[in-house]
Amino acid sequence: MFGPEGPSLRELAVQALSSVERGYDLLAPKFDHTPFRTPESVLAAVAKALARTGSYGDGLDLCCGTGAGVEVLAEVCGRSVTGVDFSAGMLEVARRRVRVGEPRVAWVRADARALPFAPAFDLVVSFGAFGHFLPRELPGLFAQVHSVLRPGGCFAFPVVAPPGPLSPAYWMLLGFDTAMRVRNAVWRPPFVMYYRAFRLGEVRTELGRAGFRVELQALPEFGRRRDGSPRVRMVVARRVV
């Protein structure tokens, strides 16, 4: 599943029995060789879509991990790009791995629920991080993003359509989430990572309450499902005030 350069089953078990922060510190050196990293196809499609939405000066990659989203921002932001994550291990890998010329890049260790920034960004992106936040945390998370955007600024992220109950992926994700809930019921510290807790309807509602105007843009590179709905959308939430 992970290939020869990815983590072993033992390493994954140790990570899963750690806190989220410690787990990612341990996984960081091999993270880019796991399926947890956002695929290049998604990154490229988002970069292309963002280029159509306008020009940006300063960008922030929320929960940047090893910096894949920072490379997307570097394509569409003209002044500066910042990656923020609470895992020191992931940031260390990002510093070594990401090499871009302009715009300038900075790395900041911080919790997404308490961002240490003024309203200094025109664009915030995030890739694959929302499973680490419980539904009750979304209002605070979105309020933080709102607080660091300039008026009119954009918060953008891709969302994959959930698989239907007849799909093997549906049962795989359900099994994973169930196993994580059992793990967190019997083991401390908790490791929050749920694939089915981030529901688009609830997300749109909470973004609106946080002061965003929300649009959905289909990413045509991934086609449509049998019912005609896009397989992958980009949420584009603009700060109204």
PDB file of C-alpha atoms in Angstrom:
ATOM      1  CA  MET A   1       0.000   0.000   0.000  1.00  0.00           C
ATOM      2  CA  PHE A   2       2.814   2.398   0.887  1.00  0.00           C
ATOM      3  CA  GLY A   3       5.731   1.100  -1.152  1.00  0.00           C
ATOM      4  CA  PRO A   4       9.294   0.359  -0.024  1.00  0.00           C
ATOM      5  CA  GLU A   5      10.004   3.969   0.993  1.00  0.00           C
ATOM      6  CA  GLY A   6       6.847   4.321   3.063  1.00  0.00           C
ATOM      7  CA  PRO A   7       6.310   3.515   6.754  1.00  0.00           C
ATOM      8  CA  SER A   8       6.205  -0.034   8.041  1.00  0.00           C
ATOM      9  CA  LEU A   9       3.149  -1.466   9.797  1.00  0.00           C
ATOM     10  CA  ARG A  10       4.978  -1.106  13.098  1.00  0.00           C
ATOM     11  CA  GLU A  11       5.711   2.557  12.433  1.00  0.00           C
ATOM     12  CA  LEU A  12       2.079   3.174  11.519  1.00  0.00           C
ATOM     13  CA  ALA A  13       0.937   1.472  14.708  1.00  0.00           C
ATOM     14  CA  VAL A  14       3.230   3.640  16.821  1.00  0.00           C
ATOM     15  CA  GLN A  15       1.935   6.727  15.059  1.00  0.00           C
ATOM     16  CA  ALA A  16      -1.696   5.703  15.543  1.00  0.00           C
ATOM     17  CA  LEU A  17      -1.147   5.256  19.281  1.00  0.00           C
ATOM     18  CA  SER A  18       0.398   8.731  19.622  1.00  0.00           C
ATOM     19  CA  SER A  19      -1.197  12.165  19.681  1.00  0.00           C
ATOM     20  CA  VAL A  20      -1.888  13.799  16.319  1.00  0.00           C
ATOM     21  CA  GLU A  21       1.108  16.108  16.699  1.00  0.00           C
ATOM     22  CA  ARG A  22       3.532  13.405  17.832  1.00  0.00           C
ATOM     23  CA  GLY A  23       2.178  10.986  15.248  1.00  0.00           C
ATOM     24  CA  TYR A  24       2.934  13.373  12.404  1.00  0.00           C
ATOM     25  CA  ASP A  25       6.348  14.189  13.820  1.00  0.00           C
ATOM     26  CA  LEU A  26       7.109  10.464  13.580  1.00  0.00           C
ATOM     27  CA  LEU A  27       5.568  10.029  10.130  1.00  0.00           C
ATOM     28  CA  ALA A  28       7.076  13.170   8.603  1.00  0.00           C
ATOM     29  CA  PRO A  29      10.221  11.648   6.997  1.00  0.00           C
ATOM     30  CA  LYS A  30       8.089   9.127   5.072  1.00  0.00           C
ATOM     31  CA  PHE A  31       4.840  11.067   4.700  1.00  0.00           C
ATOM     32  CA  ASP A  32       5.320  11.848   1.016  1.00  0.00           C
ATOM     33  CA  HIS A  33       5.488   8.103   0.311  1.00  0.00           C
ATOM     34  CA  THR A  34       2.025   7.401   1.745  1.00  0.00           C
ATOM     35  CA  PRO A  35      -1.498   7.742   0.295  1.00  0.00           C
ATOM     36  CA  PHE A  36      -2.150  10.472   2.888  1.00  0.00           C
ATOM     37  CA  ARG A  37      -0.352  13.049   0.752  1.00  0.00           C
ATOM     38  CA  THR A  38      -2.673  14.946  -1.587  1.00  0.00           C
ATOM     39  CA  PRO A  39      -2.245  13.574  -5.132  1.00  0.00           C
ATOM     40  CA  GLU A  40      -0.422  15.724  -7.646  1.00  0.00           C
ATOM     41  CA  SER A  41      -3.488  15.631  -9.905  1.00  0.00           C
ATOM     42  CA  VAL A  42      -5.580  17.379  -7.237  1.00  0.00           C
ATOM     43  CA  LEU A  43      -2.873  19.942  -6.501  1.00  0.00           C
ATOM     44  CA  ALA A  44      -2.507  20.773 -10.193  1.00  0.00           C
ATOM     45  CA  ALA A  45      -6.272  21.086 -10.711  1.00  0.00           C
ATOM     46  CA  VAL A  46      -6.627  23.438  -7.746  1.00  0.00           C
ATOM     47  CA  ALA A  47      -3.710  25.579  -8.929  1.00  0.00           C
ATOM     48  CA  LYS A  48      -5.329  25.854 -12.351  1.00  0.00           C
ATOM     49  CA  ALA A  49      -8.709  26.759 -10.849  1.00  0.00           C
ATOM     50  CA  LEU A  50      -7.210  29.351  -8.517  1.00  0.00           C
ATOM     51  CA  ALA A  51      -5.410  30.999 -11.422  1.00  0.00           C
ATOM     52  CA  ARG A  52      -8.848  31.581 -12.960  1.00  0.00           C
ATOM     53  CA  THR A  53     -10.301  33.188  -9.823  1.00  0.00           C
ATOM     54  CA  GLY A  54      -7.958  36.185  -9.775  1.00  0.00           C
ATOM     55  CA  SER A  55      -4.519  37.360  -8.746  1.00  0.00           C
ATOM     56  CA  TYR A  56      -3.254  37.111  -5.178  1.00  0.00           C
ATOM     57  CA  GLY A  57      -0.472  38.760  -3.241  1.00  0.00           C
ATOM     58  CA  ASP A  58       0.033  36.827  -0.011  1.00  0.00           C
ATOM     59  CA  GLY A  59      -0.992  33.211   0.541  1.00  0.00           C
ATOM     60  CA  LEU A  60      -1.257  30.869   3.530  1.00  0.00           C
ATOM     61  CA  ASP A  61      -1.264  27.061   3.440  1.00  0.00           C
ATOM     62  CA  LEU A  62      -3.254  25.941   6.492  1.00  0.00           C
ATOM     63  CA  CYS A  63      -1.953  22.683   8.020  1.00  0.00           C
ATOM     64  CA  CYS A  64       0.736  22.647   5.349  1.00  0.00           C
ATOM     65  CA  GLY A  65       2.379  19.349   6.246  1.00  0.00           C
ATOM     66  CA  THR A  66       5.373  18.772   3.986  1.00  0.00           C
ATOM     67  CA  GLY A  67       4.526  21.783   1.833  1.00  0.00           C
ATOM     68  CA  ALA A  68       2.585  20.476  -1.162  1.00  0.00           C
ATOM     69  CA  GLY A  69       0.054  23.323  -0.887  1.00  0.00           C
ATOM     70  CA  VAL A  70       2.830  25.878  -0.557  1.00  0.00           C
ATOM     71  CA  GLU A  71       3.984  24.905  -4.038  1.00  0.00           C
ATOM     72  CA  VAL A  72       0.437  25.511  -5.301  1.00  0.00           C
ATOM     73  CA  LEU A  73       0.381  28.954  -3.684  1.00  0.00           C
ATOM     74  CA  ALA A  74       3.749  29.793  -5.205  1.00  0.00           C
ATOM     75  CA  GLU A  75       2.116  29.484  -8.630  1.00  0.00           C
ATOM     76  CA  VAL A  76      -0.668  31.965  -7.926  1.00  0.00           C
ATOM     77  CA  CYS A  77       0.674  34.385  -5.276  1.00  0.00           C
ATOM     78  CA  GLY A  78       2.950  37.232  -6.256  1.00  0.00           C
ATOM     79  CA  ARG A  79       4.348  38.504  -2.930  1.00  0.00           C
ATOM     80  CA  SER A  80       4.693  35.857  -0.239  1.00  0.00           C
ATOM     81  CA  VAL A  81       3.663  32.366   0.781  1.00  0.00           C
ATOM     82  CA  THR A  82       3.465  31.002   4.330  1.00  0.00           C
ATOM     83  CA  GLY A  83       3.055  27.419   5.476  1.00  0.00           C
ATOM     84  CA  VAL A  84       1.657  26.820   8.965  1.00  0.00           C
ATOM     85  CA  ASP A  85       1.487  23.489  10.784  1.00  0.00           C
ATOM     86  CA  PHE A  86       1.693  22.321  14.397  1.00  0.00           C
ATOM     87  CA  SER A  87       4.022  19.404  13.623  1.00  0.00           C
ATOM     88  CA  ALA A  88       7.672  20.405  13.893  1.00  0.00           C
ATOM     89  CA  GLY A  89       8.639  17.240  12.036  1.00  0.00           C
ATOM     90  CA  MET A  90       6.430  18.010   9.044  1.00  0.00           C
ATOM     91  CA  LEU A  91       7.717  21.585   8.888  1.00  0.00           C
ATOM     92  CA  GLU A  92      11.315  20.387   8.950  1.00  0.00           C
ATOM     93  CA  VAL A  93      10.667  18.134   5.952  1.00  0.00           C
ATOM     94  CA  ALA A  94       8.881  20.994   4.184  1.00  0.00           C
ATOM     95  CA  ARG A  95      11.822  23.353   4.703  1.00  0.00           C
ATOM     96  CA  ARG A  96      14.191  20.846   3.131  1.00  0.00           C
ATOM     97  CA  ARG A  97      11.884  19.714   0.342  1.00  0.00           C
ATOM     98  CA  VAL A  98      10.243  22.867  -1.014  1.00  0.00           C
ATOM     99  CA  ARG A  99      12.461  24.946  -3.248  1.00  0.00           C
ATOM    100  CA  VAL A 100      10.830  27.931  -4.924  1.00  0.00           C
ATOM    101  CA  GLY A 101      12.386  31.210  -5.965  1.00  0.00           C
ATOM    102  CA  GLU A 102       9.737  33.903  -5.838  1.00  0.00           C
ATOM    103  CA  PRO A 103       7.514  34.630  -3.985  1.00  0.00           C
ATOM    104  CA  ARG A 104       9.333  34.349  -0.687  1.00  0.00           C
ATOM    105  CA  VAL A 105       8.337  31.431   1.569  1.00  0.00           C
ATOM    106  CA  ALA A 106       8.058  31.335   5.371  1.00  0.00           C
ATOM    107  CA  TRP A 107       7.286  28.439   7.709  1.00  0.00           C
ATOM    108  CA  VAL A 108       5.441  28.901  11.004  1.00  0.00           C
ATOM    109  CA  ARG A 109       4.706  26.357  13.715  1.00  0.00           C
ATOM    110  CA  ALA A 110       1.240  27.021  15.126  1.00  0.00           C
ATOM    111  CA  ASP A 111      -2.150  25.433  15.753  1.00  0.00           C
ATOM    112  CA  ALA A 112      -4.769  26.205  13.091  1.00  0.00           C
ATOM    113  CA  ARG A 113      -7.232  26.861  15.924  1.00  0.00           C
ATOM    114  CA  ALA A 114      -5.083  29.748  17.202  1.00  0.00           C
ATOM    115  CA  LEU A 115      -3.370  31.377  14.236  1.00  0.00           C
ATOM    116  CA  PRO A 116      -0.718  33.985  15.131  1.00  0.00           C
ATOM    117  CA  PHE A 117      -1.400  36.309  12.201  1.00  0.00           C
ATOM    118  CA  ALA A 118      -3.101  39.620  11.526  1.00  0.00           C
ATOM    119  CA  PRO A 119      -5.410  39.970   8.480  1.00  0.00           C
ATOM    120  CA  ALA A 120      -2.399  39.678   6.180  1.00  0.00           C
ATOM    121  CA  PHE A 121      -3.439  37.171   3.490  1.00  0.00           C
ATOM    122  CA  ASP A 122      -5.361  37.325   0.241  1.00  0.00           C
ATOM    123  CA  LEU A 123      -5.654  33.551  -0.116  1.00  0.00           C
ATOM    124  CA  VAL A 124      -5.768  30.620   2.316  1.00  0.00           C
ATOM    125  CA  VAL A 125      -5.739  27.026   1.072  1.00  0.00           C
ATOM    126  CA  SER A 126      -5.824  23.672   2.816  1.00  0.00           C
ATOM    127  CA  PHE A 127      -5.392  20.128   1.522  1.00  0.00           C
ATOM    128  CA  GLY A 128      -6.488  17.001   3.340  1.00  0.00           C
ATOM    129  CA  ALA A 129      -6.408  18.395   6.870  1.00  0.00           C
ATOM    130  CA  PHE A 130     -10.056  18.694   7.842  1.00  0.00           C
ATOM    131  CA  GLY A 131     -10.393  15.125   9.082  1.00  0.00           C
ATOM    132  CA  HIS A 132      -8.303  16.206  12.060  1.00  0.00           C
ATOM    133  CA  PHE A 133     -11.016  18.570  13.281  1.00  0.00           C
ATOM    134  CA  LEU A 134     -14.226  17.465  14.956  1.00  0.00           C
ATOM    135  CA  PRO A 135     -17.459  18.995  13.620  1.00  0.00           C
ATOM    136  CA  ARG A 136     -17.820  21.110  16.762  1.00  0.00           C
ATOM    137  CA  GLU A 137     -14.422  22.677  16.035  1.00  0.00           C
ATOM    138  CA  LEU A 138     -15.337  23.982  12.577  1.00  0.00           C
ATOM    139  CA  PRO A 139     -16.868  27.303  13.747  1.00  0.00           C
ATOM    140  CA  GLY A 140     -13.665  28.205  15.600  1.00  0.00           C
ATOM    141  CA  LEU A 141     -11.459  27.002  12.752  1.00  0.00           C
ATOM    142  CA  PHE A 142     -13.340  29.011  10.144  1.00  0.00           C
ATOM    143  CA  ALA A 143     -13.340  32.056  12.420  1.00  0.00           C
ATOM    144  CA  GLN A 144      -9.557  31.815  12.578  1.00  0.00           C
ATOM    145  CA  VAL A 145      -9.277  31.669   8.799  1.00  0.00           C
ATOM    146  CA  HIS A 146     -11.628  34.659   8.510  1.00  0.00           C
ATOM    147  CA  SER A 147      -9.469  36.615  10.959  1.00  0.00           C
ATOM    148  CA  VAL A 148      -6.272  36.242   8.918  1.00  0.00           C
ATOM    149  CA  LEU A 149      -7.791  37.134   5.535  1.00  0.00           C
ATOM    150  CA  ARG A 150      -8.012  40.647   4.220  1.00  0.00           C
ATOM    151  CA  PRO A 151     -11.539  41.798   3.254  1.00  0.00           C
ATOM    152  CA  GLY A 152     -12.432  40.100  -0.004  1.00  0.00           C
ATOM    153  CA  GLY A 153      -9.814  37.425   0.589  1.00  0.00           C
ATOM    154  CA  CYS A 154     -10.416  33.820  -0.426  1.00  0.00           C
ATOM    155  CA  PHE A 155     -10.389  30.522   1.462  1.00  0.00           C
ATOM    156  CA  ALA A 156     -10.202  27.622  -1.006  1.00  0.00           C
ATOM    157  CA  PHE A 157      -9.958  23.861  -0.662  1.00  0.00           C
ATOM    158  CA  PRO A 158     -10.913  20.758  -2.678  1.00  0.00           C
ATOM    159  CA  VAL A 159     -13.675  18.385  -1.579  1.00  0.00           C
ATOM    160  CA  VAL A 160     -14.073  14.889  -3.021  1.00  0.00           C
ATOM    161  CA  ALA A 161     -17.640  13.600  -3.398  1.00  0.00           C
ATOM    162  CA  PRO A 162     -18.296  10.854  -0.837  1.00  0.00           C
ATOM    163  CA  PRO A 163     -18.554   7.324  -2.203  1.00  0.00           C
ATOM    164  CA  GLY A 164     -21.975   5.707  -2.308  1.00  0.00           C
ATOM    165  CA  PRO A 165     -22.929   2.764  -0.058  1.00  0.00           C
ATOM    166  CA  LEU A 166     -22.507   0.310  -2.938  1.00  0.00           C
ATOM    167  CA  SER A 167     -18.862   1.301  -3.341  1.00  0.00           C
ATOM    168  CA  PRO A 168     -16.048  -0.627  -1.600  1.00  0.00           C
ATOM    169  CA  ALA A 169     -14.544   2.766  -0.702  1.00  0.00           C
ATOM    170  CA  TYR A 170     -17.656   3.598   1.348  1.00  0.00           C
ATOM    171  CA  TRP A 171     -17.174   0.562   3.572  1.00  0.00           C
ATOM    172  CA  MET A 172     -13.425   1.055   3.785  1.00  0.00           C
ATOM    173  CA  LEU A 173     -13.838   4.628   5.043  1.00  0.00           C
ATOM    174  CA  LEU A 174     -16.645   3.625   7.373  1.00  0.00           C
ATOM    175  CA  GLY A 175     -14.448   0.875   8.806  1.00  0.00           C
ATOM    176  CA  PHE A 176     -11.532   3.256   9.244  1.00  0.00           C
ATOM    177  CA  ASP A 177     -13.646   5.860  11.063  1.00  0.00           C
ATOM    178  CA  THR A 178     -15.190   3.184  13.269  1.00  0.00           C
ATOM    179  CA  ALA A 179     -11.765   1.836  14.193  1.00  0.00           C
ATOM    180  CA  MET A 180     -10.567   5.355  15.049  1.00  0.00           C
ATOM    181  CA  ARG A 181     -13.588   5.971  17.264  1.00  0.00           C
ATOM    182  CA  VAL A 182     -12.975   2.724  19.124  1.00  0.00           C
ATOM    183  CA  ARG A 183      -9.289   3.592  19.467  1.00  0.00           C
ATOM    184  CA  ASN A 184     -10.109   7.022  20.894  1.00  0.00           C
ATOM    185  CA  ALA A 185     -12.633   5.547  23.313  1.00  0.00           C
ATOM    186  CA  VAL A 186     -10.060   3.246  24.903  1.00  0.00           C
ATOM    187  CA  TRP A 187      -6.710   5.007  24.392  1.00  0.00           C
ATOM    188  CA  ARG A 188      -5.229   8.370  25.291  1.00  0.00           C
ATOM    189  CA  PRO A 189      -4.119  10.732  23.934  1.00  0.00           C
ATOM    190  CA  PRO A 190      -6.751  10.803  21.164  1.00  0.00           C
ATOM    191  CA  PHE A 191      -5.778  10.715  17.505  1.00  0.00           C
ATOM    192  CA  VAL A 192      -8.427  12.651  15.601  1.00  0.00           C
ATOM    193  CA  MET A 193      -8.556  11.521  11.983  1.00  0.00           C
ATOM    194  CA  TYR A 194     -11.971  10.867  10.489  1.00  0.00           C
ATOM    195  CA  TYR A 195     -12.726  10.674   6.780  1.00  0.00           C
ATOM    196  CA  ARG A 196     -16.525  10.949   7.007  1.00  0.00           C
ATOM    197  CA  ALA A 197     -16.974  13.782   9.525  1.00  0.00           C
ATOM    198  CA  PHE A 198     -16.388  16.696   7.113  1.00  0.00           C
ATOM    199  CA  ARG A 199     -19.760  17.056   5.382  1.00  0.00           C
ATOM    200  CA  LEU A 200     -20.145  19.656   2.664  1.00  0.00           C
ATOM    201  CA  GLY A 201     -23.610  20.850   3.735  1.00  0.00           C
ATOM    202  CA  GLU A 202     -22.464  21.514   7.292  1.00  0.00           C
ATOM    203  CA  VAL A 203     -19.260  23.101   6.035  1.00  0.00           C
ATOM    204  CA  ARG A 204     -21.151  25.578   3.833  1.00  0.00           C
ATOM    205  CA  THR A 205     -23.412  26.510   6.734  1.00  0.00           C
ATOM    206  CA  GLU A 206     -20.530  27.131   9.120  1.00  0.00           C
ATOM    207  CA  LEU A 207     -18.564  29.107   6.540  1.00  0.00           C
ATOM    208  CA  GLY A 208     -21.584  31.359   6.034  1.00  0.00           C
ATOM    209  CA  ARG A 209     -21.914  31.900   9.774  1.00  0.00           C
ATOM    210  CA  ALA A 210     -18.218  32.792   9.950  1.00  0.00           C
ATOM    211  CA  GLY A 211     -18.701  35.624   7.439  1.00  0.00           C
ATOM    212  CA  PHE A 212     -17.896  33.969   4.115  1.00  0.00           C
ATOM    213  CA  ARG A 213     -19.759  33.964   0.815  1.00  0.00           C
ATOM    214  CA  VAL A 214     -19.436  30.422  -0.513  1.00  0.00           C
ATOM    215  CA  GLU A 215     -19.245  29.174  -4.100  1.00  0.00           C
ATOM    216  CA  LEU A 216     -18.600  25.672  -5.395  1.00  0.00           C
ATOM    217  CA  GLN A 217     -16.527  25.145  -8.518  1.00  0.00           C
ATOM    218  CA  ALA A 218     -16.346  21.765 -10.232  1.00  0.00           C
ATOM    219  CA  LEU A 219     -12.852  20.553 -11.070  1.00  0.00           C
ATOM    220  CA  PRO A 220     -13.499  19.150 -14.549  1.00  0.00           C
ATOM    221  CA  GLU A 221     -10.295  17.108 -14.622  1.00  0.00           C
ATOM    222  CA  PHE A 222     -11.994  14.467 -12.461  1.00  0.00           C
ATOM    223  CA  GLY A 223     -15.239  14.110 -14.389  1.00  0.00           C
ATOM    224  CA  ARG A 224     -18.694  13.449 -12.980  1.00  0.00           C
ATOM    225  CA  ARG A 225     -20.496  10.692 -11.161  1.00  0.00           C
ATOM    226  CA  ARG A 226     -23.396   8.736 -12.581  1.00  0.00           C
ATOM    227  CA  ASP A 227     -25.888  11.228 -11.142  1.00  0.00           C
ATOM    228  CA  GLY A 228     -24.122  14.085 -12.974  1.00  0.00           C
ATOM    229  CA  SER A 229     -22.544  15.664  -9.893  1.00  0.00           C
ATOM    230  CA  PRO A 230     -18.818  16.506  -9.942  1.00  0.00           C
ATOM    231  CA  ARG A 231     -16.425  13.976  -8.473  1.00  0.00           C
ATOM    232  CA  VAL A 232     -14.280  16.777  -7.038  1.00  0.00           C
ATOM    233  CA  ARG A 233     -15.263  20.366  -6.227  1.00  0.00           C
ATOM    234  CA  MET A 234     -13.302  23.348  -5.028  1.00  0.00           C
ATOM    235  CA  VAL A 235     -14.924  25.334  -2.250  1.00  0.00           C
ATOM    236  CA  VAL A 236     -14.272  29.042  -2.728  1.00  0.00           C
ATOM    237  CA  ALA A 237     -15.228  31.054   0.358  1.00  0.00           C
ATOM    238  CA  ARG A 238     -14.670  34.812   0.228  1.00  0.00           C
ATOM    239  CA  ARG A 239     -14.484  37.018   3.284  1.00  0.00           C
ATOM    240  CA  VAL A 240     -17.433  39.409   3.043  1.00  0.00           C
ATOM    241  CA  VAL A 241     -16.483  41.848   5.816  1.00  0.00           C
TER     242      VAL A 241
END
